[in-house]
XYZ file of C-alpha atoms in Angstrom:
685
model
C 48.822 -181.434 241.905
C 45.424 -180.097 240.670
C 43.845 -177.167 242.171
C 40.281 -176.772 241.941
C 39.081 -173.169 242.643
C 34.938 -172.715 243.758
C 34.146 -175.386 241.164
C 30.438 -177.044 241.640
C 31.922 -180.616 242.374
C 27.731 -181.786 242.593
C 26.960 -180.527 239.145
C 27.784 -183.454 236.830
C 27.522 -184.115 233.269
C 24.216 -184.355 231.433
C 22.403 -181.565 233.691
C 20.948 -178.466 231.844
C 22.868 -176.665 229.691
C 24.748 -173.240 230.828
C 22.638 -171.523 229.260
C 19.855 -172.784 231.086
C 21.400 -172.615 234.824
C 22.684 -168.662 233.817
C 19.107 -167.655 232.900
C 18.017 -169.910 235.981
C 20.401 -167.763 238.556
C 19.739 -164.641 236.430
C 16.295 -164.616 237.315
C 17.392 -164.581 241.018
C 19.070 -161.457 240.345
C 17.457 -157.831 241.478
C 17.242 -155.966 245.074
C 16.515 -152.212 246.355
C 18.163 -150.115 243.676
C 19.249 -153.450 241.135
C 17.496 -154.589 238.265
C 18.405 -156.741 235.524
C 16.342 -156.803 231.886
C 15.155 -160.632 230.817
C 17.054 -162.673 228.525
C 17.624 -160.970 224.730
C 15.578 -161.250 222.022
C 16.813 -160.407 218.555
C 15.564 -156.639 219.405
C 18.054 -156.120 221.476
C 21.226 -156.626 219.432
C 23.748 -153.567 221.366
C 24.288 -152.106 224.469
C 22.097 -148.872 222.631
C 19.341 -151.028 222.791
C 20.116 -153.051 225.963
C 19.552 -148.933 227.450
C 16.204 -148.463 225.482
C 15.297 -151.682 226.305
C 15.937 -150.932 230.090
C 13.888 -147.151 229.840
C 11.115 -149.327 228.820
C 10.915 -151.088 231.607
C 11.205 -148.457 234.054
C 8.776 -146.669 232.770
C 6.095 -149.582 232.275
C 6.855 -151.322 235.741
C 7.155 -147.717 237.033
C 10.886 -148.022 238.577
C 12.106 -145.665 239.194
C 14.818 -143.546 236.464
C 17.787 -143.805 238.765
C 17.868 -147.379 239.353
C 21.142 -149.663 238.424
C 20.761 -152.615 235.742
C 22.460 -155.374 234.182
C 21.964 -156.890 230.711
C 23.247 -158.505 228.273
C 22.228 -158.509 224.156
C 22.186 -160.945 221.082
C 25.756 -160.735 220.672
C 26.673 -161.472 223.588
C 24.834 -164.897 223.505
C 27.316 -165.744 220.854
C 28.875 -167.194 223.992
C 26.532 -170.113 223.453
C 26.668 -173.024 221.137
C 23.235 -174.051 219.792
C 23.111 -176.517 222.830
C 23.515 -173.905 225.416
C 27.030 -174.744 226.067
C 29.497 -171.754 227.198
C 31.875 -171.658 224.537
C 33.416 -168.534 225.533
C 32.951 -165.333 227.987
C 29.431 -163.773 228.496
C 29.356 -159.811 228.721
C 27.247 -158.308 230.845
C 26.690 -155.179 230.241
C 24.753 -152.315 232.850
C 23.859 -149.278 233.457
C 23.613 -146.731 236.581
C 25.859 -147.289 239.507
C 28.724 -149.772 239.285
C 29.353 -150.607 242.567
C 25.370 -151.174 242.826
C 25.629 -153.408 239.708
C 28.243 -155.521 240.905
C 26.755 -155.779 244.358
C 23.840 -157.107 242.845
C 25.542 -159.091 240.271
C 27.928 -160.876 243.209
C 29.884 -163.765 242.618
C 27.686 -165.362 239.990
C 25.857 -168.519 239.862
C 27.669 -171.947 241.270
C 30.652 -173.365 238.843
C 30.864 -170.208 237.170
C 32.261 -166.755 237.653
C 32.135 -162.802 236.975
C 35.238 -160.824 236.925
C 34.526 -157.070 237.483
C 36.658 -155.173 234.646
C 35.415 -151.913 236.272
C 33.546 -148.910 235.923
C 34.571 -149.033 232.019
C 33.946 -152.005 231.193
C 31.660 -154.600 231.391
C 31.602 -158.119 233.776
C 32.572 -161.154 232.207
C 31.367 -164.588 232.838
C 32.425 -167.561 232.776
C 33.433 -170.927 234.304
C 35.328 -172.381 237.123
C 37.782 -174.404 235.728
C 41.178 -177.158 237.077
C 44.450 -175.821 236.786
C 47.402 -178.105 237.684
C 50.705 -176.579 239.875
C 51.501 -174.791 236.984
C 48.603 -172.880 235.954
C 47.831 -175.378 233.385
C 44.376 -176.610 232.589
C 44.178 -180.411 231.363
C 43.822 -180.666 227.811
C 40.588 -182.337 227.915
C 39.233 -179.167 229.888
C 37.673 -177.254 226.648
C 36.883 -174.301 229.108
C 40.306 -174.835 230.836
C 41.979 -174.391 227.537
C 40.146 -171.672 226.106
C 40.240 -169.377 229.431
C 44.013 -170.686 229.261
C 44.714 -169.665 226.008
C 42.602 -166.212 226.171
C 45.420 -165.642 229.051
C 48.203 -165.981 227.078
C 46.744 -164.568 223.951
C 46.682 -161.279 225.120
C 49.591 -158.772 224.246
C 51.546 -157.117 226.322
C 51.391 -154.187 224.372
C 49.773 -153.362 221.210
C 50.319 -150.890 218.959
C 48.516 -149.674 214.753
C 51.887 -151.074 213.567
C 53.055 -154.428 216.247
C 51.708 -156.385 219.195
C 54.025 -157.218 221.612
C 53.363 -160.536 223.560
C 54.781 -161.241 227.050
C 57.027 -164.288 227.409
C 56.264 -168.089 228.111
C 56.787 -170.175 231.345
C 59.057 -173.290 230.297
C 56.072 -175.004 231.516
C 53.376 -173.307 229.640
C 55.723 -173.422 226.262
C 55.930 -177.633 226.828
C 52.472 -177.267 226.888
C 52.011 -176.203 223.635
C 54.941 -177.966 221.778
C 53.633 -180.919 223.175
C 49.784 -180.320 221.695
C 51.799 -180.164 218.140
C 53.676 -183.050 218.875
C 51.762 -185.872 217.604
C 49.296 -186.635 214.350
C 47.968 -182.910 213.351
C 44.491 -181.758 212.953
C 45.040 -178.709 211.399
C 41.786 -176.922 212.451
C 42.769 -177.649 215.959
C 46.281 -176.827 216.002
C 45.381 -173.203 214.650
C 44.856 -172.117 218.361
C 48.358 -173.253 219.505
C 50.806 -172.263 216.630
C 49.918 -168.888 216.834
C 50.731 -168.096 220.733
C 54.153 -170.399 219.863
C 55.138 -168.216 217.182
C 54.009 -164.719 218.517
C 57.183 -165.565 220.883
C 59.226 -167.170 217.387
C 58.926 -170.200 219.006
C 57.759 -172.367 216.551
C 60.688 -175.033 215.750
C 61.410 -175.609 212.155
C 60.337 -179.448 212.389
C 57.083 -178.227 213.619
C 56.929 -175.645 210.720
C 57.953 -178.411 208.473
C 54.976 -180.718 209.289
C 52.263 -178.214 209.985
C 53.772 -176.867 205.938
C 53.161 -180.506 204.474
C 49.988 -181.090 206.130
C 48.661 -177.671 204.986
C 49.325 -178.009 201.620
C 48.391 -181.629 201.186
C 44.833 -180.740 202.882
C 44.227 -177.574 201.129
C 45.969 -177.950 197.619
C 45.417 -175.203 195.384
C 44.209 -172.689 197.783
C 45.952 -172.293 200.695
C 44.531 -169.284 202.058
C 40.689 -171.244 202.679
C 43.107 -172.467 206.004
C 42.685 -169.720 209.122
C 45.748 -170.778 210.578
C 48.457 -170.076 207.516
C 49.431 -166.629 209.096
C 52.064 -167.890 211.875
C 53.113 -170.509 209.722
C 53.969 -168.450 207.174
C 55.973 -166.293 209.493
C 57.728 -169.305 211.045
C 59.017 -170.054 207.689
C 59.773 -166.921 206.498
C 62.277 -166.476 210.118
C 63.639 -169.685 209.549
C 64.516 -169.038 205.614
C 62.834 -171.941 204.394
C 63.217 -172.703 200.667
C 59.465 -173.257 200.001
C 58.425 -169.778 201.868
C 58.505 -167.924 198.750
C 56.294 -170.318 196.543
C 53.892 -169.857 199.134
C 53.672 -166.161 199.954
C 53.493 -166.288 196.120
C 50.422 -168.053 196.109
C 48.938 -166.596 199.166
C 48.901 -163.521 197.446
C 48.225 -159.925 198.828
C 46.882 -161.141 202.023
C 50.435 -161.837 202.787
C 51.715 -158.875 202.572
C 52.193 -158.074 206.912
C 54.311 -161.220 206.689
C 56.625 -160.274 204.359
C 56.909 -156.567 205.048
C 58.584 -157.927 208.891
C 60.913 -159.912 207.196
C 61.694 -157.679 204.406
C 64.185 -158.823 201.703
C 64.861 -158.536 198.017
C 62.023 -161.260 196.824
C 59.209 -159.619 199.684
C 60.083 -156.145 198.409
C 59.366 -157.359 194.425
C 56.327 -159.237 195.638
C 54.900 -156.248 198.103
C 55.291 -154.202 194.861
C 53.463 -155.867 192.576
C 50.656 -156.149 195.232
C 50.323 -152.522 195.994
C 50.262 -151.286 192.502
C 47.559 -153.606 191.496
C 45.243 -151.624 194.013
C 45.712 -153.800 197.262
C 46.120 -151.516 200.626
C 47.444 -153.576 202.893
C 50.517 -154.032 200.385
C 50.608 -150.670 199.955
C 51.742 -150.205 203.337
C 54.059 -153.405 203.602
C 55.969 -152.403 199.878
C 56.442 -148.926 202.362
C 57.941 -150.837 205.064
C 60.250 -152.376 202.906
C 61.009 -150.299 200.520
C 62.035 -148.062 203.701
C 64.337 -150.539 204.849
C 65.877 -151.525 202.125
C 66.320 -148.752 199.529
C 65.782 -145.603 201.145
C 66.390 -145.180 204.797
C 64.885 -141.092 204.642
C 60.986 -141.972 205.588
C 59.621 -138.745 203.287
C 61.265 -139.572 200.080
C 60.848 -143.545 200.297
C 56.621 -141.841 200.474
C 57.889 -139.474 197.803
C 58.632 -142.057 195.064
C 56.123 -144.902 196.314
C 53.719 -141.896 195.755
C 54.469 -140.843 192.513
C 54.879 -144.687 191.243
C 51.167 -144.903 192.047
C 50.851 -141.552 190.762
C 52.097 -142.710 187.012
C 50.440 -146.143 187.452
C 46.805 -144.501 188.398
C 46.391 -146.192 191.465
C 42.977 -145.620 192.995
C 43.397 -142.610 195.580
C 42.835 -145.509 199.234
C 46.642 -146.220 197.764
C 47.386 -142.982 198.479
C 45.791 -143.044 201.898
C 47.594 -146.281 202.514
C 50.987 -145.065 202.265
C 50.421 -142.217 204.187
C 49.094 -143.911 207.442
C 52.677 -146.235 207.049
C 54.557 -142.604 206.509
C 52.785 -141.730 209.858
C 53.178 -144.927 211.559
C 57.132 -144.953 210.673
C 57.521 -141.217 211.847
C 55.286 -141.050 214.718
C 56.264 -142.742 218.427
C 52.859 -145.439 218.639
C 50.579 -144.967 221.632
C 49.181 -147.913 223.201
C 45.638 -148.834 221.483
C 44.553 -151.037 224.215
C 43.654 -148.330 227.041
C 44.220 -145.359 224.923
C 44.362 -142.263 226.881
C 42.105 -138.919 225.576
C 44.770 -137.499 223.805
C 47.140 -141.065 223.071
C 46.658 -140.347 219.062
C 47.566 -136.933 219.764
C 51.086 -137.900 218.151
C 49.898 -139.573 215.243
C 46.768 -136.799 214.972
C 49.455 -133.761 214.675
C 51.436 -135.574 212.198
C 48.754 -136.074 209.997
C 48.047 -131.978 210.223
C 51.434 -131.313 209.537
C 52.090 -133.280 206.143
C 49.240 -131.369 204.499
C 51.272 -128.647 204.254
C 54.731 -130.097 204.278
C 56.342 -129.649 200.764
C 58.442 -132.702 201.174
C 55.630 -135.033 200.421
C 53.415 -134.840 196.224
C 50.757 -132.765 196.415
C 48.103 -136.771 196.520
C 49.928 -137.740 199.873
C 49.178 -133.838 200.919
C 45.912 -134.437 199.646
C 45.206 -137.329 201.702
C 46.530 -135.797 204.931
C 43.820 -133.295 204.157
C 40.881 -135.361 203.980
C 42.665 -137.847 206.857
C 42.007 -134.657 209.170
C 39.099 -132.480 207.910
C 37.739 -133.665 211.375
C 40.881 -133.972 213.611
C 41.892 -130.097 213.098
C 39.641 -128.714 216.572
C 40.619 -132.221 218.594
C 44.610 -131.177 217.517
C 44.065 -127.648 218.570
C 42.381 -128.318 222.078
C 45.034 -130.906 223.296
C 47.591 -128.513 221.730
C 46.459 -125.613 224.201
C 46.502 -128.731 226.972
C 50.581 -129.087 226.301
C 52.819 -127.844 229.095
C 55.774 -126.977 226.933
C 54.853 -123.360 225.544
C 56.867 -123.931 222.630
C 55.572 -127.519 221.698
C 51.950 -125.847 222.271
C 52.787 -122.793 219.924
C 54.322 -125.351 216.954
C 51.055 -127.031 216.930
C 48.680 -124.310 217.029
C 50.768 -122.908 214.018
C 50.441 -126.240 212.444
C 46.935 -126.059 212.772
C 46.840 -122.584 211.608
C 48.747 -123.720 208.180
C 45.927 -127.260 207.553
C 43.110 -124.744 207.998
C 44.762 -122.062 205.242
C 45.737 -124.600 202.731
C 42.357 -127.175 203.901
C 39.851 -126.022 201.169
C 42.787 -125.300 198.446
C 44.144 -128.975 198.965
C 40.298 -130.406 199.544
C 38.629 -128.695 197.000
C 37.262 -131.176 193.674
C 37.879 -134.422 196.515
C 35.832 -136.866 198.880
C 35.969 -139.654 200.509
C 36.513 -143.646 199.734
C 33.394 -144.804 197.962
C 34.973 -148.360 197.950
C 35.678 -148.955 201.349
C 33.721 -150.258 204.821
C 30.161 -148.682 204.471
C 30.225 -147.340 208.345
C 33.054 -145.026 206.993
C 30.835 -143.230 204.596
C 27.941 -142.895 207.081
C 30.616 -141.368 210.182
C 31.041 -138.212 207.370
C 27.078 -137.863 206.586
C 27.507 -134.993 208.590
C 29.623 -133.109 206.318
C 27.399 -133.092 203.408
C 24.338 -131.813 205.065
C 25.227 -128.624 202.670
C 26.459 -129.174 199.709
C 28.843 -127.263 197.943
C 29.246 -126.485 194.799
C 32.505 -128.185 194.846
C 30.153 -131.073 196.150
C 27.970 -131.168 193.709
C 30.173 -131.620 190.613
C 32.108 -134.151 192.616
C 29.129 -135.997 193.021
C 28.192 -136.036 189.476
C 31.391 -136.585 188.580
C 31.139 -140.085 190.739
C 27.530 -141.078 189.042
C 29.273 -140.794 185.942
C 32.261 -142.432 185.930
C 32.080 -146.164 184.965
C 34.297 -147.459 187.831
C 32.190 -146.045 190.596
C 30.445 -149.169 192.160
C 26.921 -149.663 193.491
C 27.438 -148.372 197.103
C 29.316 -145.263 195.424
C 26.182 -144.687 193.232
C 24.143 -145.285 196.511
C 25.462 -142.707 198.422
C 26.135 -140.192 195.276
C 23.285 -140.208 193.870
C 21.021 -139.977 197.653
C 23.013 -136.682 198.871
C 22.168 -134.944 195.085
C 18.369 -136.356 195.120
C 17.802 -135.333 198.601
C 19.274 -131.986 198.489
C 17.556 -131.660 194.980
C 20.956 -131.268 193.111
C 20.340 -134.025 190.780
C 20.167 -133.483 187.244
C 19.092 -135.439 184.458
C 22.517 -135.114 183.235
C 23.060 -137.953 186.151
C 20.533 -139.678 185.378
C 21.340 -140.513 181.737
C 24.674 -141.354 183.051
C 23.241 -144.129 185.458
C 20.543 -145.307 182.420
C 23.043 -147.711 180.853
C 23.716 -149.298 184.168
C 20.856 -149.662 185.811
C 19.694 -153.576 184.655
C 22.825 -155.235 184.871
C 24.592 -153.551 187.798
C 21.733 -151.570 189.734
C 18.544 -154.540 189.987
C 21.300 -156.385 192.095
C 20.096 -156.787 195.883
C 21.878 -154.256 198.078
C 21.263 -154.043 201.864
C 20.464 -150.865 203.099
C 19.769 -151.872 206.588
C 22.547 -149.944 208.545
C 22.756 -146.918 205.744
C 21.476 -143.616 205.820
C 21.270 -144.045 201.976
C 18.289 -146.181 199.810
C 19.618 -148.724 197.140
C 20.085 -146.842 194.379
C 17.613 -148.052 192.161
C 14.637 -146.743 194.349
C 16.293 -143.378 194.235
C 16.668 -143.268 190.638
C 13.307 -144.226 190.033
C 12.371 -141.307 192.497
C 14.616 -139.377 190.083
C 13.079 -140.214 187.070
C 9.446 -139.556 187.994
C 10.403 -136.008 189.468
C 12.132 -135.257 186.229
C 9.051 -136.933 184.499
C 11.611 -138.693 182.206
C 10.756 -141.107 179.985
C 12.682 -144.158 181.575
C 10.909 -143.804 184.426
C 7.968 -146.027 182.451
C 11.015 -148.704 182.320
C 11.929 -148.529 185.788
C 8.017 -148.938 187.001
C 7.255 -151.784 184.832
C 10.803 -153.527 185.928
C 9.341 -152.836 189.674
C 6.118 -154.286 188.562
C 7.161 -157.841 188.337
C 7.718 -160.139 190.818
C 10.865 -160.604 191.081
C 13.822 -160.627 191.733
C 12.429 -161.124 195.680
C 15.074 -158.171 197.648
C 12.700 -155.933 196.114
C 9.517 -156.595 197.513
C 10.245 -154.635 200.443
C 11.166 -151.594 199.185
C 9.106 -150.718 196.329
C 7.206 -148.823 197.817
C 9.895 -146.119 198.600
C 9.775 -145.104 194.892
C 6.492 -143.422 195.688
C 8.774 -140.626 197.173
C 8.973 -139.418 193.325
C 6.426 -137.393 191.686
C 3.652 -138.168 194.805
C 0.514 -137.950 194.916
C -2.782 -139.253 196.632
C -3.024 -142.378 195.340
C 1.051 -143.333 196.261
C 0.236 -142.100 199.929
C -2.672 -144.565 200.066
C -1.167 -147.081 198.967
C 1.534 -146.180 201.551
C -0.734 -145.606 204.554
C -2.666 -148.477 203.893
C 0.827 -150.308 204.227
C 2.044 -148.686 207.373
C -1.341 -149.421 209.195
C -1.270 -153.483 208.062
C 1.760 -153.455 210.741
C 4.175 -155.397 208.001
C 7.669 -154.687 208.368
C 8.497 -151.114 207.809
C 11.779 -150.546 205.721
C 11.621 -146.744 205.589
C 7.915 -146.724 204.218
C 6.566 -144.237 207.618
C 9.485 -142.240 206.840
C 8.553 -142.092 202.802
C 5.164 -141.257 203.796
C 5.951 -138.319 206.293
C 8.463 -136.906 202.820
C 5.510 -137.362 200.555
C 2.707 -135.972 202.631
C 5.117 -132.990 203.207
C 5.877 -132.514 199.909
C 2.264 -132.747 199.040
C 1.043 -130.088 201.863
C 3.762 -127.810 201.502
C 4.733 -128.088 205.619
C 8.359 -129.426 206.784
C 7.923 -133.125 207.561
C 8.591 -133.040 210.850
C 5.232 -131.449 211.423
C 4.175 -134.418 209.685
C 5.578 -136.962 211.977
C 4.406 -134.373 215.123
C 0.606 -135.317 214.295
C 1.522 -139.397 214.593
C 2.736 -139.531 217.972
C -0.360 -142.054 219.524
C -1.892 -142.180 216.278
C -3.599 -146.122 215.815
C -1.127 -148.055 214.097
C 1.558 -146.556 214.321
C 4.438 -148.013 215.803
C 5.591 -145.938 218.087
C 9.905 -147.193 218.177
C 9.369 -146.247 214.174
C 7.849 -142.848 214.629
C 11.020 -141.724 216.958
C 13.509 -142.965 214.322
C 11.201 -140.710 211.970
C 10.954 -138.261 213.760
C 14.669 -137.215 214.403
C 15.467 -138.777 210.482
C 13.488 -136.247 209.182
C 14.745 -133.533 210.604
C 16.275 -131.431 208.051
C 14.828 -132.900 205.064
C 17.233 -132.235 202.697
C 19.253 -134.668 204.292
C 16.699 -137.416 205.745
C 18.868 -139.846 207.448
C 17.585 -143.403 206.244
C 18.921 -145.784 209.012
C 16.730 -148.140 209.886
C 17.584 -146.898 213.882
C 18.224 -144.016 215.549
C 22.497 -144.137 215.847
C 23.882 -143.217 218.772
C 27.157 -142.836 217.916
C 26.584 -140.324 214.720
C 27.068 -136.634 214.544
C 23.956 -136.452 212.283
C 21.671 -138.097 214.662
C 22.985 -136.460 218.005
C 22.569 -132.729 216.005
C 19.242 -133.773 214.609
C 18.027 -134.543 218.578
C 19.167 -131.528 219.657
C 17.083 -129.925 216.964
C 13.783 -131.414 217.509
C 14.440 -131.193 221.241
C 14.815 -127.617 221.040
C 11.898 -126.350 217.909
C 9.664 -124.359 218.978
C 6.936 -125.229 216.368
C 6.799 -129.102 217.898
C 4.451 -130.236 220.274
C 5.535 -131.335 223.927
C 5.569 -134.884 223.044
C 7.478 -134.558 220.013
C 10.256 -132.169 221.660
C 10.667 -134.822 224.672
C 11.306 -137.721 221.757
C 14.318 -135.720 220.718
C 15.480 -135.260 224.032
C 15.274 -138.561 225.002
C 17.309 -140.050 221.373
C 19.840 -137.113 222.737
C 20.068 -138.467 226.604
C 21.209 -141.726 224.945
C 23.369 -140.521 222.671
C 26.753 -141.616 223.466
C 28.419 -137.933 223.208
C 26.423 -138.148 226.138
C 27.244 -141.507 228.247
C 30.226 -142.972 226.138
C 31.883 -139.881 223.777
C 35.109 -142.287 222.761
C 32.258 -144.141 220.706
C 31.057 -141.415 218.477
C 32.480 -140.988 215.326
C 34.595 -138.958 214.127
C 36.019 -138.483 217.460
C 34.114 -135.494 219.358
C 36.914 -132.971 221.328
C 36.111 -132.586 224.966
C 34.810 -129.056 224.027
C 31.914 -130.904 222.425
C 31.324 -133.383 225.080
C 30.953 -130.475 227.764
C 29.108 -128.478 225.138
C 26.450 -131.802 225.150
C 26.417 -132.389 228.914
C 25.596 -128.387 229.804
C 23.144 -129.042 227.388
C 21.776 -131.582 228.962
C 21.708 -130.445 232.617
C 20.110 -127.309 231.203
C 17.146 -129.467 230.209
C 17.208 -131.882 232.784
C 14.171 -130.403 234.267
C 12.515 -131.897 231.324
C 10.407 -135.448 231.615
C 11.774 -137.921 228.253
C 8.729 -139.222 227.033
C 8.903 -143.259 227.172
C-alpha cells in the first residue's frame, strides 16, 4: 500500500519549477500584523541581513516596527538547484511573534509542507512525498529518499567525542542493503553506506565490494572519494587485511577512525601524524595511548605533552591534547540542544587544568588560554549550584585560575594558523596592548614561520595602536615580494591586507622601502591589488591623498574600506576624533548610508578600527562600540541613533547564544537593561 500525505496530484512533471511555485505562493502571504520580505538577493546573505532588510522595509513603507515578518536569505537558496528544483529543505527565518508568523505562513503551498520548529528555530519548507506502509520512499523519488535519509541520519545523541544513532527498523535496513546490492555507483552509494555503518551494519561482502570499486576508481587518490569514512571504519571493525594500507594512504584524515579502533598499529600511525603537527591526530593519539598504554589520563597527557615539546610541535598540538584530556575526564553534554550551562563541566575542567600540578606547563598554559573568556561564565554558573560544597569548590578553582592566569599567559598569544574567525572572536582582547602583547606581536612578525594571516593580524594591531617600529618593518622586508604580494582576502576580517599595512608603516616611518612599495602598487598587475591600493593612503596622509580617496568614494564604485580610510585619514589631518569626521558625513550626497553606518561604529576607537565589511552582530567589539556611539555626548542625535540601531540588532539582545566568545547571563541582562533604558529613543532607519 502507498500512502500519499497531502500530495497535490494535479501537478504534473514539466510544469513550473519549485522555485517559481514557491515564489508565487510567497507573494500571496501577508495579513494584519504579518508581512513577508521579497525573495532574497545576494545582499541578504545572513539572518542579520534579513532583520536589517525588514527594518528598512518597515521604514520605507511605513509599517509598524512591531510587525512580525518572515524571509529566507541567499544561503537558504542553496536548497534549489540551477533549474529551480527544490533539492533540500528551504529554511524560512522570521522575526516578531512566533505564533503570528506560524499562522501567517500556514501549511505551505499545495504539494509542499511547512515544519514548525518552535520559537527557537526556523520554519522548514519541503515537498510532500509518498511512502509505503513501512514509511519507506520509492527509490526513484529523489525528495522522498532525501527525507528518509535525513530522518535516519539524525543522531539520537551527539557529543564532542561521539555520535549515537538509533536502531533501524528491519524494513529500513533491508531497504538500505538493497541499494548496495547491484552495480556500485560510488558517488550514489555514499548516502546509503553511512547510515548502515553508523549502526555497524555494513556486511563484509558489501565492504569488500566497496573497497574494490574505491581502489579502482580512485587509484592513487583514495581521499578524493567523499564516502571513504564509513568504508574505512567497516574495514577496521571487520579487521580486513587491507585496512592498514588504506589508512596509511589516507593519512592523518583517518585519525578519528583509527582512534576508535585502538591497536599497536593504529597507535604507531597516529603518533607519527601527531608529531608532524596534525591536531586531529593528536587527539586520536591520546585516545589510543590512553586505551593501550596508560590508563591514567593525566599521566597519559603528561607523557604526550612532553614528547610534543621535545619535537617542538606547534602550540595548537598542546591545545588539541588538552581538549582530548578534557573529553576523557568529563561527562560530555549533548551538543544538539545545549542548555545555557550544559558545558559547565567542560569549562570548569579547563579552569582546573590551568593550575593542576599533574600537568606540565605547556598544557597548563594551553588551559589558561582556553579559559580566558570563560572564568566569568564558570563563576556565574557555580553561584547557581544547589550543592554548596560543589559551588564552593568551583569558585575556589576560579580564584586559583585568576591568581595564576597572568603568569601563565605572559608572552603568549592566539594560534595564528587556525580559522581566521577565531582571531576575530578575540579581537576585543587587544583593544589595549600590554608591553607583553607588544613583544609577542613583534616576535611573531620576526618569526619566519608566521604566515600571511598571522602577519596581517599582528601588524594591524601594532600599527593601529602606534606600536609598530622600524624593526618590525625591517623584519618583513625580505618577505614582501615573495609572500606578501599574494592575494589574501580580508572581506570578513578586522584587519587589512598585510602589504597595505606594511606600506602605511613604511610611509609613516619615512623609510626608504616606501618608494619600492609604492612603485609596486602603481603597477597594473596583479589585479587583486586594484580594489585596495588606495587604502595605503592612510600612511603619511596629505590633502592630495584625501582628495583622491574622496573622488573614488563619491564615484559609487565598490567600497573595500575606502570610506573608513578617508575618515581615519581626515581625522589625522584635522587632529580630531574620526567619529566627528564620520558624523559630519550623515546625509552627505554620494555617501551610501549603509557603509557610513558601518564606518561610524568601526572607528569608535581609532586605536583599533574594525575593518570588517559589515557590522558583525555576534562580535564583542561591535557591541561595545555601538554602545559607545549611542551614548557619545559629542555626537549628533542622528549618529547616536545609528549606534543605538546597531546595538538593538546585536545578537546579545536577540540571540545571545550566537555571541562569540559566549557571554554570561549577567552580561545579557546588562545588555537588556541598557537597551530598555533607551527604549524611548528612536533608532535611525
